[in-house]
Amino acid sequence: MGRIMNTRKILYQYGYHRCPDQDRASPARHSVIIVGAGPVGLCTAIDLAQRRIPVVLLDDADRIGEGSRGICYAKRTLEILDRLGVGNLCLEKGVTWKVGKVFQGNDLLYAFDLLPEDGHKMPAFINLQQYYLEHALVERAAALPNLEIRWCNKVVDLKHRNDGATLTVETPEGTYKFDTDWVVAADGARSPLRGMLGLAFQGEAFEDRFLIADVKMKGNFPPERWFWFDPPFHEGHSALLHKQPDDVWRIDLQLGRDANVKAEQAPERVIPRLRQMLGHDNFSLEWVSVYTFQCRRLERFVHGRVVFVGDAAHQVSPFGARGANSGIQDADNLAWKLAIVLKGEAPESLIESYNLERSAAADENIGHSTRSTDFIAPRSAQELRFRDATLALARHASFAKRMVNSGRLSMPSTYDTPLSTPDADSWSGSARLGAPLPDAPLHDQNGRPIWLLDAIGGEETILHVPNGTQPPKGSRVLVIGSDLFDNQGFFAQRFDASPGSTYLVRPDQHLAARWRHGTPSLLESASRRLRGFEGGHA
Amino acid sequence: MTALITESRLADPDRTYRALIEAHRGLSDEDSAALNSRLVLILANHIGEHSVLQEAIALAKQSMEPVEPASE
Ligand SMILES: Cc1cc2nc3c(=O)[nH]c(=O)nc-3n(C[C@H](O)[C@H](O)[C@H](O)COP(=O)(O)OP(=O)(O)OC[C@H]3O[C@@H](n4cnc5c(N)ncnc54)[C@H](O)[C@@H]3O)c2cc1C
């Protein structure tokens, strides 16, 4: 990513341990190996382990170091993290924010309020240093008996077969090999596994360089996202200020394409710049690096028994905070599918729907982040004119305000997918076929409050509103009015529910089917369909 | 979906053309380019249909291609 190494302070140290696989005469055989313990590999591993699939997670390092990476996590990601057992930790530690301001020069061009709607467990966004998220995930992983993390285990070779792969792993005590039915490649933007399969990673590279600094200070700035075009303290370029926990502030400064990467990171260069921006020098530098950005993806995410997730599959520029957010949504999409394929409850071809659904999501994310980067860092004199014309018009006409693009914040994808059963009835409300369910505050049988998404968890679920007839049968049915109570009416409104309404929810909480009056055969066929049995037929 | 209209719709095309000329008269090339950029954005929004804009872009690009001499 064009980052220059600084000396990284070790924040969390984990240990290398010799594992029995290293002492076997013939290679062990595992069902799933995940390569890379970044946020995406960790989430995939935890999700699979929660689904009672034994997993081994390999990482070439043995620590989490400091450094500026992801900070913004969006509502859908938080809902997934919550299902994986770290949601509350992230909420408690993170900074919840909802107001963004866009300035041009000294003037406020406009402000937005993400206006979180009432009745959702998770806020629109939190900011949290990526190392805190990773640490929380490692702790969670350690609590799962069927999840083994092997630190200092670097995959150096992959032999791919029709029914799996053989991996060669390098450790401080030499190399060893094992076989596995499936490999999840979560080995990051530089993905050595991509290279081992000879796969191209294609897309656009942006020439502009950006200085990313994390600065510690007790500021009077509110917890808002402030973005400047052409600020007085950094003329002709853009700047971003965003609050993180521990009185740390993320600062992004556009440097232009000719900036000297090395010189720009020197404290004698960085400190005066930041002093100018902040108006004082009562701060200390936590971390400074210079990045260039790319938007690239693999053409396919599934290659036989090797499945790519996160940055290894697709890389975006950080404007709009889509990297880890979309990677964690990959994990959410893949884990349940892999789990039921491994348990023999679904055909192997179900994994192809991961490729389809997350490819479309990657295209959406790459589209948004490319357009934001184009706006923030125009490449030609005319691109700059259009950008500046938009900013100038924004003061006079509301249409131009909507064109100002300082990063469109990550939203979950609505899957247009063969796993969904097309709507036969008409529906209003905010629930959409193929999208994650909107959350809703409910009560359980004991009158205790419970969130809809907590009630659903990670299992395929039928939600049913009674109408006097026999409630539907299925592996798991929740009846509104006897299992869950919609006292405040949020469910009825968001799901456009009426007596008889029945909803089929995927294990990743996306809506797979709904009916005004679901019959057992409709439900059965939709359930087969969501598990990848073609067209829902046997 | 409406298509781009290329037949003349202006009651007095000369007057419309003249309005564009007057808007630019006396401007430097840089200011002219800035003005045009604003106009394009305003008009694109007024058109309000992405596909119509796309057709307009295609027509503009097409008119920039070198004209093939008629060979008969
Ligand atoms: C400046 C900046 C700001 C960002 N801001 C945001 C943001 O606000 N929100 C957001 O969602 N995203 C953001 N991102 C993106 C986010 O950091 C990444 O998308 C995310 O880290 C990807 O996670 P991952 O697990 O796919 O890969 P990584 O985090 O890169 O993890 C890959 C892991 O694989 C390991 N590995 C590599 N090769 C091997 C091997 N051969 N064997 C074993 N292990 C191996 C590595 O050691 C590493 O631990 C930002 C990124 C940058 C640079």
XYZ file of C-alpha atoms and ligand atoms in Angstrom:
663
model
C 0.000 0.000 0.000
C 2.954 2.260 -0.359
C 3.334 2.707 3.374
C 6.764 3.353 4.763
C 7.640 1.334 7.836
C 8.007 3.101 11.110
C 9.095 1.322 14.214
C 5.924 -0.212 15.522
C 5.292 -0.437 19.209
C 3.929 -3.878 20.083
C 0.520 -3.462 21.667
C -0.490 -7.063 22.123
C 1.955 -9.935 22.069
C 0.851 -13.506 21.463
C 3.020 -16.559 21.571
C 4.167 -19.140 19.072
C 3.444 -22.678 20.223
C 4.506 -25.895 18.625
C 1.443 -27.824 17.477
C 0.950 -31.598 17.112
C 0.694 -31.252 13.300
C 4.396 -30.421 13.291
C 5.334 -33.784 14.761
C 3.219 -36.085 12.649
C 4.700 -38.602 10.268
C 2.076 -37.905 7.614
C 0.263 -34.588 7.122
C -2.824 -33.932 9.271
C -6.128 -33.256 7.525
C -8.307 -30.314 8.552
C -11.683 -29.248 7.258
C -11.103 -25.466 7.198
C -7.905 -23.466 7.409
C -8.033 -19.705 7.512
C -4.916 -17.835 6.490
C -4.516 -14.381 8.067
C -5.622 -13.182 11.501
C -6.645 -9.683 10.457
C -10.187 -8.589 11.292
C -11.659 -10.574 8.413
C -9.870 -13.865 9.077
C -10.697 -13.565 12.776
C -14.396 -12.919 12.091
C -14.594 -15.841 9.657
C -12.915 -18.140 12.170
C -15.160 -17.068 15.049
C -18.297 -17.366 12.948
C -17.375 -20.893 11.812
C -16.421 -21.944 15.340
C -19.723 -20.598 16.688
C -21.373 -22.809 14.083
C -19.505 -25.754 15.616
C -17.013 -26.154 12.771
C -13.458 -26.756 14.015
C -11.093 -24.180 12.485
C -7.403 -23.451 12.453
C -6.343 -19.848 11.888
C -2.775 -19.165 10.777
C -0.947 -15.857 10.952
C 2.617 -15.048 10.022
C 3.003 -12.586 12.924
C 2.625 -13.029 16.665
C 1.478 -9.587 17.682
C -0.806 -6.671 17.024
C 1.224 -3.545 16.505
C 0.213 0.085 16.504
C -0.379 1.866 13.230
C -3.131 3.761 11.475
C -5.589 1.563 9.749
C -9.338 1.178 10.019
C -11.201 3.432 12.406
C -14.852 3.661 11.289
C -17.180 0.715 11.712
C -20.687 0.926 10.349
C -23.960 -0.252 11.846
C -24.191 -3.486 9.885
C -20.624 -4.414 10.812
C -21.427 -3.737 14.471
C -24.454 -6.019 14.232
C -22.233 -8.782 12.853
C -19.586 -8.149 15.509
C -22.355 -8.354 18.083
C -23.434 -11.747 16.791
C -19.782 -12.801 17.024
C -19.637 -11.741 20.671
C -17.619 -8.511 20.597
C -20.298 -5.905 19.865
C -20.620 -4.534 23.384
C -16.882 -4.305 23.840
C -16.572 -2.270 20.648
C -19.456 -0.005 21.645
C -18.044 0.631 25.110
C -14.565 1.421 23.868
C -15.516 3.170 20.631
C -16.549 6.761 19.969
C -20.108 6.941 18.684
C -20.604 9.725 16.182
C -23.264 10.857 13.780
C -22.502 14.405 12.656
C -20.274 15.149 9.704
C -19.259 18.600 8.504
C -17.831 19.588 5.158
C -15.894 22.824 4.863
C -14.520 24.693 1.910
C -11.785 27.076 2.901
C -12.948 28.530 6.210
C -16.638 28.108 5.523
C -18.996 25.351 6.508
C -20.488 24.088 3.261
C -22.919 21.729 4.888
C -23.385 19.383 7.794
C -25.015 15.979 7.819
C -26.524 14.069 10.680
C -26.617 10.325 10.143
C -29.824 10.674 12.167
C -29.925 7.270 13.625
C -33.509 6.125 13.598
C -34.815 5.050 17.024
C -35.245 1.402 17.796
C -31.936 -0.059 16.640
C -29.464 -1.691 18.990
C -26.427 -0.450 17.072
C -25.551 3.168 16.215
C -24.840 4.342 12.661
C -21.097 4.414 13.235
C -18.398 4.081 15.811
C -14.733 4.969 15.597
C -12.290 2.538 17.111
C -8.638 1.837 16.400
C -8.359 -1.346 14.372
C -5.951 -2.850 16.907
C -8.631 -2.696 19.594
C -11.050 -4.504 17.313
C -8.442 -7.129 16.460
C -7.567 -7.584 20.118
C -11.233 -8.042 21.061
C -11.598 -10.627 18.293
C -8.476 -12.528 19.380
C -9.818 -12.700 22.951
C -13.151 -13.929 21.688
C -11.441 -16.508 19.470
C -9.444 -17.757 22.447
C -12.683 -18.479 24.309
C -13.906 -20.858 21.589
C -12.730 -24.428 22.154
C -12.843 -25.500 18.501
C -10.825 -22.517 17.239
C -7.060 -22.742 17.241
C -4.860 -19.761 16.357
C -1.320 -20.539 15.310
C 0.890 -17.457 15.489
C 4.169 -17.251 13.568
C 2.752 -19.736 11.062
C 3.430 -18.393 7.610
C 1.943 -20.133 4.598
C 4.686 -20.431 2.011
C 3.157 -22.875 -0.447
C -0.264 -24.027 -1.530
C -0.938 -27.079 -3.666
C -4.490 -26.971 -4.880
C -6.509 -30.121 -5.545
C -10.142 -30.709 -6.503
C -11.015 -31.783 -2.973
C -8.839 -29.341 -1.053
C -5.272 -28.193 -0.726
C -1.953 -28.971 0.878
C -0.347 -26.050 2.660
C 3.278 -25.679 3.591
C 3.774 -23.558 6.664
C 6.942 -21.932 7.932
C 7.437 -21.541 11.684
C 10.338 -20.504 13.924
C 11.018 -24.248 14.252
C 10.985 -25.096 10.581
C 8.299 -25.952 8.059
C 5.498 -28.500 8.145
C 2.651 -29.492 5.836
C -0.983 -30.420 6.217
C -4.030 -31.085 4.081
C -7.291 -29.236 4.284
C -10.679 -29.507 2.602
C -11.114 -25.735 2.397
C -8.836 -22.730 2.557
C -10.127 -19.263 3.402
C -7.568 -16.739 2.178
C -7.786 -13.726 4.491
C -4.165 -12.771 4.025
C -4.675 -9.087 3.236
C -4.168 -6.729 0.308
C -0.794 -8.217 -0.626
C -2.202 -11.758 -0.356
C 0.634 -14.226 -0.915
C -2.056 -16.880 -1.579
C -3.297 -14.904 -4.549
C 0.243 -15.061 -5.886
C 0.496 -18.804 -5.187
C -2.564 -19.358 -7.393
C -1.236 -16.919 -10.007
C -4.316 -14.698 -9.817
C -4.377 -11.121 -11.081
C -5.506 -8.283 -8.804
C -6.758 -5.564 -11.089
C -8.149 -2.090 -10.852
C -7.220 1.531 -10.484
C -4.373 3.112 -8.593
C -4.621 6.732 -7.510
C -1.558 8.891 -7.808
C -2.193 11.279 -4.959
C -0.377 10.645 -1.733
C -2.043 11.035 1.632
C -0.467 11.656 4.995
C -2.282 9.761 7.730
C -1.446 10.887 11.242
C -2.854 9.768 14.571
C -2.410 12.566 17.056
C -2.993 12.539 20.784
C -4.468 15.715 22.232
C -7.135 16.983 24.552
C -9.036 18.947 21.941
C -12.221 20.949 22.079
C -13.358 19.409 18.835
C -16.632 17.539 19.128
C -16.813 13.859 18.105
C -17.719 14.691 14.518
C -16.226 13.985 11.126
C -14.776 17.184 9.684
C -13.673 17.292 6.089
C -12.111 20.306 4.398
C -11.641 21.074 0.745
C -8.870 23.615 0.287
C -8.538 24.657 3.932
C -6.482 27.747 4.858
C -4.051 25.517 6.740
C -3.463 23.233 3.772
C -4.158 25.190 0.616
C -5.185 23.436 -2.542
C -5.595 20.079 -0.819
C -8.092 18.258 1.357
C -8.000 17.382 5.047
C -9.974 15.169 7.420
C -10.247 15.169 11.199
C -11.958 12.333 13.066
C -12.045 11.376 16.744
C -10.899 8.018 18.085
C -10.899 6.698 21.657
C -8.117 7.653 24.118
C -8.059 11.317 22.980
C -6.547 10.241 19.681
C -7.506 12.049 16.483
C -7.138 10.745 12.973
C -5.867 13.335 10.520
C -5.718 12.731 6.754
C -3.929 15.277 4.625
C -3.840 15.085 0.864
C -0.279 15.716 -0.287
C -0.617 15.658 -4.063
C 1.027 13.263 -6.450
C 4.565 14.608 -6.361
C 5.021 14.628 -2.602
C 8.211 13.124 -1.278
C 7.033 10.164 0.774
C 10.036 10.052 3.045
C 10.371 13.774 3.697
C 6.660 14.192 4.406
C 6.792 11.712 7.277
C 9.588 13.467 9.095
C 8.355 15.031 12.341
C 9.937 18.384 11.423
C 7.647 18.409 8.412
C 4.548 16.855 9.976
C 4.428 18.865 13.193
C 4.293 22.340 11.588
C 1.550 21.130 9.235
C -0.531 19.851 12.121
C 0.177 22.920 14.235
C -1.252 25.010 11.436
C -4.301 22.788 11.219
C -5.013 22.513 14.927
C -3.985 26.034 15.831
C -1.695 24.864 18.650
C 1.071 22.373 19.253
C -0.322 20.811 22.339
C -0.355 17.346 20.794
C 1.859 14.340 20.373
C 2.246 12.127 17.329
C 1.112 8.552 17.800
C 1.727 7.349 14.283
C 2.441 8.858 10.876
C 2.463 7.214 7.491
C 2.050 8.135 3.856
C -0.277 6.123 1.658
C -1.299 5.894 -1.942
C -4.618 4.216 -2.580
C -5.899 1.556 -4.915
C -9.255 0.115 -5.832
C -8.699 -3.427 -7.064
C -10.338 -6.819 -6.976
C -9.949 -10.420 -7.952
C -12.175 -11.362 -10.832
C -13.504 -14.334 -8.863
C -13.444 -14.810 -5.097
C -13.932 -18.579 -5.203
C -11.285 -20.765 -6.818
C -12.327 -24.340 -6.248
C -11.699 -24.975 -2.558
C -9.835 -21.696 -1.968
C -12.079 -18.765 -1.048
C -10.780 -15.194 -0.837
C -12.200 -12.736 1.703
C -11.475 -9.162 2.789
C -8.562 -7.186 1.384
C -7.162 -10.326 -0.251
C -10.258 -10.358 -2.491
C -10.794 -6.621 -2.926
C -9.114 -3.432 -1.897
C -10.656 0.038 -1.703
C -9.422 3.501 -0.838
C -10.358 4.451 2.720
C -12.748 7.258 1.776
C -16.029 5.870 2.939
C -14.571 3.305 5.341
C -15.309 0.231 3.325
C -12.279 -2.016 3.739
C -12.796 -3.797 7.018
C -16.528 -3.113 6.923
C -16.967 -4.969 3.663
C -14.471 -7.661 4.642
C -16.418 -8.432 7.812
C -19.548 -8.653 5.684
C -17.686 -11.181 3.488
C -17.030 -13.252 6.598
C -20.698 -12.995 7.579
C -21.730 -14.175 4.119
C -19.264 -17.041 3.805
C -19.253 -18.624 7.268
C -22.800 -19.993 7.387
C -22.548 -21.307 3.849
C -19.283 -23.087 4.476
C -20.654 -24.462 7.747
C -23.736 -26.058 6.188
C -21.772 -27.362 3.215
C -19.326 -29.019 5.623
C -22.210 -30.496 7.620
C -23.677 -31.908 4.416
C -26.829 -29.776 4.674
C -26.216 -27.899 1.424
C -24.578 -28.583 -1.918
C -21.030 -27.366 -2.462
C -22.330 -25.086 -5.201
C -23.775 -22.862 -2.444
C -20.271 -21.378 -2.109
C -20.685 -19.948 -5.605
C -23.386 -17.659 -4.190
C -20.691 -16.162 -1.941
C -18.781 -15.266 -5.083
C -21.884 -13.779 -6.672
C -23.201 -11.834 -3.686
C -19.895 -10.483 -2.420
C -18.610 -9.694 -5.927
C -21.592 -7.436 -6.431
C -20.932 -5.882 -3.017
C -17.262 -5.357 -3.907
C -18.258 -3.620 -7.134
C -20.590 -1.353 -5.186
C -17.850 -0.525 -2.701
C -15.208 -0.001 -5.342
C -17.628 2.224 -7.286
C -18.316 4.404 -4.264
C -14.748 4.655 -3.139
C -13.453 5.356 -6.667
C -15.967 8.169 -7.101
C -15.063 9.658 -3.725
C -11.367 9.502 -4.514
C -11.988 11.134 -7.901
C -13.775 13.991 -6.162
C -11.211 14.401 -3.395
C -8.152 14.057 -5.629
C -9.017 15.236 -9.169
C -6.535 14.027 -11.750
C -6.625 16.731 -14.426
C -7.211 20.468 -14.677
C -10.741 19.849 -15.945
C -11.554 17.321 -13.233
C -10.454 19.944 -10.743
C -12.679 22.531 -12.436
C -15.715 20.277 -12.181
C -14.918 19.608 -8.541
C -14.470 23.282 -7.728
C -17.571 24.186 -9.734
C -19.554 21.703 -7.638
C -18.203 23.177 -4.406
C -18.947 26.729 -5.568
C -22.471 25.833 -6.679
C -23.114 24.005 -3.419
C -23.411 27.363 -1.696
C -26.205 28.359 -4.035
C -28.064 25.254 -5.132
C -29.034 22.154 -3.189
C -28.443 19.760 -6.090
C -24.732 20.585 -5.971
C -24.533 19.886 -2.244
C -25.614 16.341 -2.971
C -22.773 16.034 -5.471
C -20.112 17.033 -2.948
C -18.407 13.746 -2.165
C -16.022 13.518 0.773
C -16.669 9.788 1.177
C -20.023 8.037 1.115
C -20.254 5.988 4.211
C -20.502 2.237 4.060
C -23.980 0.731 3.736
C -24.744 -2.993 3.591
C -25.512 -4.559 0.236
C -28.914 -5.787 -0.786
C -28.265 -9.103 -2.500
C -29.913 -9.691 -5.835
C -29.441 -13.411 -5.568
C -30.788 -16.793 -6.608
C -30.988 -17.649 -2.890
C -33.929 -15.241 -2.524
C -37.452 -16.245 -3.433
C -38.886 -13.320 -5.418
C -41.731 -11.436 -3.717
C -45.177 -12.480 -4.898
C -46.980 -9.954 -2.670
C -46.362 -6.246 -2.382
C -44.631 -4.827 0.674
C -43.775 -1.465 2.125
C -41.677 -0.792 5.232
C -37.907 -0.715 5.428
C -37.285 -4.480 5.226
C -36.125 -5.408 1.746
C -35.703 -8.775 0.111
C -31.995 -9.659 0.038
C -31.045 -6.972 2.596
C -30.131 -7.454 6.250
C -33.230 -7.247 8.440
C -33.830 -3.887 10.047
C -33.493 -4.328 13.808
C -36.475 -3.736 16.126
C -36.919 -3.520 19.897
C -39.183 -6.341 21.117
C -39.999 -8.123 24.374
C -39.640 -11.788 25.163
C -42.116 -14.092 26.928
C -40.914 -12.867 30.313
C -41.488 -9.254 29.396
C -37.790 -8.542 29.067
C -36.629 -6.307 26.232
C -34.859 -8.132 23.416
C -33.612 -6.936 20.056
C -34.938 -8.679 16.980
C -31.437 -9.390 15.644
C -30.383 -10.879 18.997
C -33.444 -13.112 18.947
C -32.581 -14.330 15.459
C -28.854 -14.767 16.046
C -27.176 -16.839 13.356
C -29.767 -19.464 12.514
C -32.149 -19.780 9.608
C -35.378 -18.498 11.139
C -39.036 -18.143 10.252
C -40.776 -15.079 11.675
C -44.517 -15.390 11.719
C -47.397 -13.107 12.608
C -50.362 -15.274 13.674
C -53.738 -15.142 11.969
C -55.582 -17.915 13.754
C -54.352 -20.724 11.541
C -51.617 -23.215 12.379
C -48.213 -21.457 12.622
C -45.674 -22.658 10.051
C -43.281 -25.488 10.787
C -39.554 -25.242 10.253
C -36.352 -25.813 12.114
C -36.857 -22.559 13.962
C -40.008 -20.489 14.117
C -40.475 -17.296 16.122
C -44.070 -16.165 16.441
C -44.752 -12.487 17.022
C -47.234 -12.291 19.866
C -46.181 -15.517 21.580
C -42.359 -15.800 21.363
C -41.660 -12.140 20.758
C -43.865 -9.134 21.499
C -43.948 -6.045 19.328
C -45.271 -3.682 22.010
C -43.935 -0.536 20.354
C -44.995 -1.477 16.842
C -41.527 -1.124 15.294
C -41.647 -4.632 13.858
C -45.075 -4.167 12.290
C -43.978 -0.914 10.723
C -40.536 -1.959 9.480
C -41.756 -5.309 8.121
C -45.140 -4.059 6.908
C -46.537 -6.945 8.922
C -50.172 -8.021 8.943
C -51.833 -11.172 10.348
C -50.429 -14.130 8.422
C -47.198 -12.391 7.342
C -44.327 -14.852 7.321
C -40.645 -14.106 6.761
C -37.757 -16.441 6.074
C -34.419 -15.178 7.370
C -30.992 -16.443 6.301
C -28.367 -17.367 8.887
C -26.629 -14.066 8.059
C -29.858 -12.201 8.935
C -30.630 -11.234 5.334
C -34.248 -11.592 4.258
C -34.662 -14.594 1.913
C -38.436 -14.700 1.379
C -41.739 -13.321 2.685
C -45.383 -13.974 2.163
C -48.659 -12.430 3.229
C -49.806 -16.004 3.724
C -47.032 -18.580 3.611
C -47.967 -22.188 2.976
C -45.801 -25.088 4.179
C -44.792 -25.930 0.634
C -43.811 -22.321 -0.151
C -41.729 -22.206 3.012
C -40.092 -25.541 2.351
C -39.172 -24.574 -1.166
C -37.790 -21.164 -0.124
C -35.735 -22.789 2.611
C -34.212 -25.230 0.143
C -33.563 -22.398 -2.211
C -31.690 -20.333 0.379
C -29.483 -23.358 1.025
C -28.569 -23.468 -2.635
C -30.760 -26.319 -3.834
C -31.567 -24.943 -7.216
C -34.939 -23.293 -7.603
C -35.896 -24.760 -4.234
C -36.567 -28.215 -5.699
C -35.017 -31.444 -4.558
C -37.129 6.786 -20.239
C -36.767 9.775 -22.521
C -34.165 9.841 -25.241
C -31.892 12.779 -26.017
C -33.701 15.185 -28.318
C -31.508 16.326 -31.165
C -34.071 18.101 -33.319
C -34.100 21.818 -32.686
C -36.343 22.797 -29.782
C -35.412 26.452 -29.573
C -37.786 29.146 -30.772
C -34.833 31.354 -31.587
C -31.592 29.344 -31.777
C -29.548 32.402 -32.712
C -30.569 34.152 -29.538
C -29.702 31.135 -27.400
C -26.338 30.782 -29.062
C -25.747 34.477 -28.537
C -26.529 34.120 -24.810
C -23.704 31.590 -24.494
C -21.316 33.860 -26.390
C -22.189 36.818 -24.212
C -21.689 34.828 -21.065
C -18.119 34.061 -22.113
C -17.162 37.362 -23.734
C -14.224 38.955 -22.005
C -13.409 35.907 -19.911
C -9.988 34.300 -19.873
C -9.843 30.703 -21.103
C -9.549 29.588 -17.498
C -12.630 31.529 -16.408
C -14.532 30.328 -19.459
C -13.713 26.763 -18.597
C -14.863 27.354 -15.017
C -18.104 28.887 -16.235
C -18.738 26.008 -18.624
C -18.138 23.503 -15.872
C -20.788 25.171 -13.753
C -23.189 25.306 -16.680
C -22.716 21.635 -17.454
C -23.469 20.693 -13.855
C -26.541 22.921 -13.665
C -27.896 21.656 -16.966
C -27.122 18.025 -16.141
C -29.158 18.375 -12.986
C -31.948 20.064 -14.874
C -32.067 17.212 -17.373
C -32.234 14.925 -14.376
C -31.850 11.698 -16.309
C -28.573 9.888 -16.298
C -29.249 8.096 -19.575
C -29.995 11.347 -21.413
C -26.749 12.849 -20.144
C -24.918 9.724 -21.264
C -26.381 10.112 -24.759
C -25.357 13.760 -24.806
C -21.812 12.806 -23.823
C -21.736 10.217 -26.603
C -22.964 12.733 -29.171
C -20.398 15.316 -28.058
C -17.610 12.729 -28.274
C -18.815 11.526 -31.640
C -18.663 15.062 -33.009
C -15.009 15.225 -31.978
C -14.000 12.259 -34.101
C -12.268 13.179 -37.366
C -14.753 13.175 -40.234
C -14.102 10.391 -42.748
C -13.938 11.747 -46.303
C -16.889 10.344 -48.211
C -15.581 7.532 -50.367
C -17.752 6.496 -53.212
C -5.214 4.493 6.436
C -6.263 3.445 6.401
C -7.513 3.730 6.931
C -8.527 2.771 6.896
N -9.744 3.081 7.426
C -10.721 2.157 7.431
C -11.969 2.416 8.063
O -12.186 3.489 8.651
N -12.924 1.447 8.038
C -12.705 0.248 7.421
O -13.621 -0.577 7.405
N -11.527 -0.043 6.846
C -10.526 0.872 6.839
N -9.318 0.561 6.294
C -9.118 -0.762 5.658
C -8.828 -1.883 6.655
O -7.712 -1.586 7.427
C -8.604 -3.182 5.882
O -9.636 -3.330 4.953
C -8.597 -4.410 6.792
O -7.482 -4.443 7.617
C -8.616 -5.693 5.964
O -8.634 -6.788 6.822
P -8.145 -8.205 6.356
O -8.360 -9.087 7.537
O -8.749 -8.551 5.055
O -6.591 -8.034 6.049
P -5.374 -7.607 7.008
O -5.857 -6.786 8.128
O -4.354 -7.029 6.120
O -4.856 -8.979 7.607
C -4.146 -9.918 6.849
C -3.380 -10.825 7.791
O -2.788 -11.894 7.058
C -1.504 -12.150 7.558
N -0.739 -12.830 6.493
C -0.311 -12.321 5.317
N 0.356 -13.238 4.617
C 0.355 -14.376 5.345
C 0.883 -15.688 5.141
N 1.585 -16.013 4.047
N 0.683 -16.615 6.105
C 0.007 -16.307 7.230
N -0.515 -15.095 7.464
C -0.343 -14.132 6.533
C -0.987 -10.776 7.934
O 0.045 -10.809 8.875
C -2.239 -10.133 8.505
O -2.351 -10.361 9.893
C -8.276 1.503 6.316
C -7.014 1.204 5.798
C -6.013 2.159 5.836
C -4.670 1.809 5.298
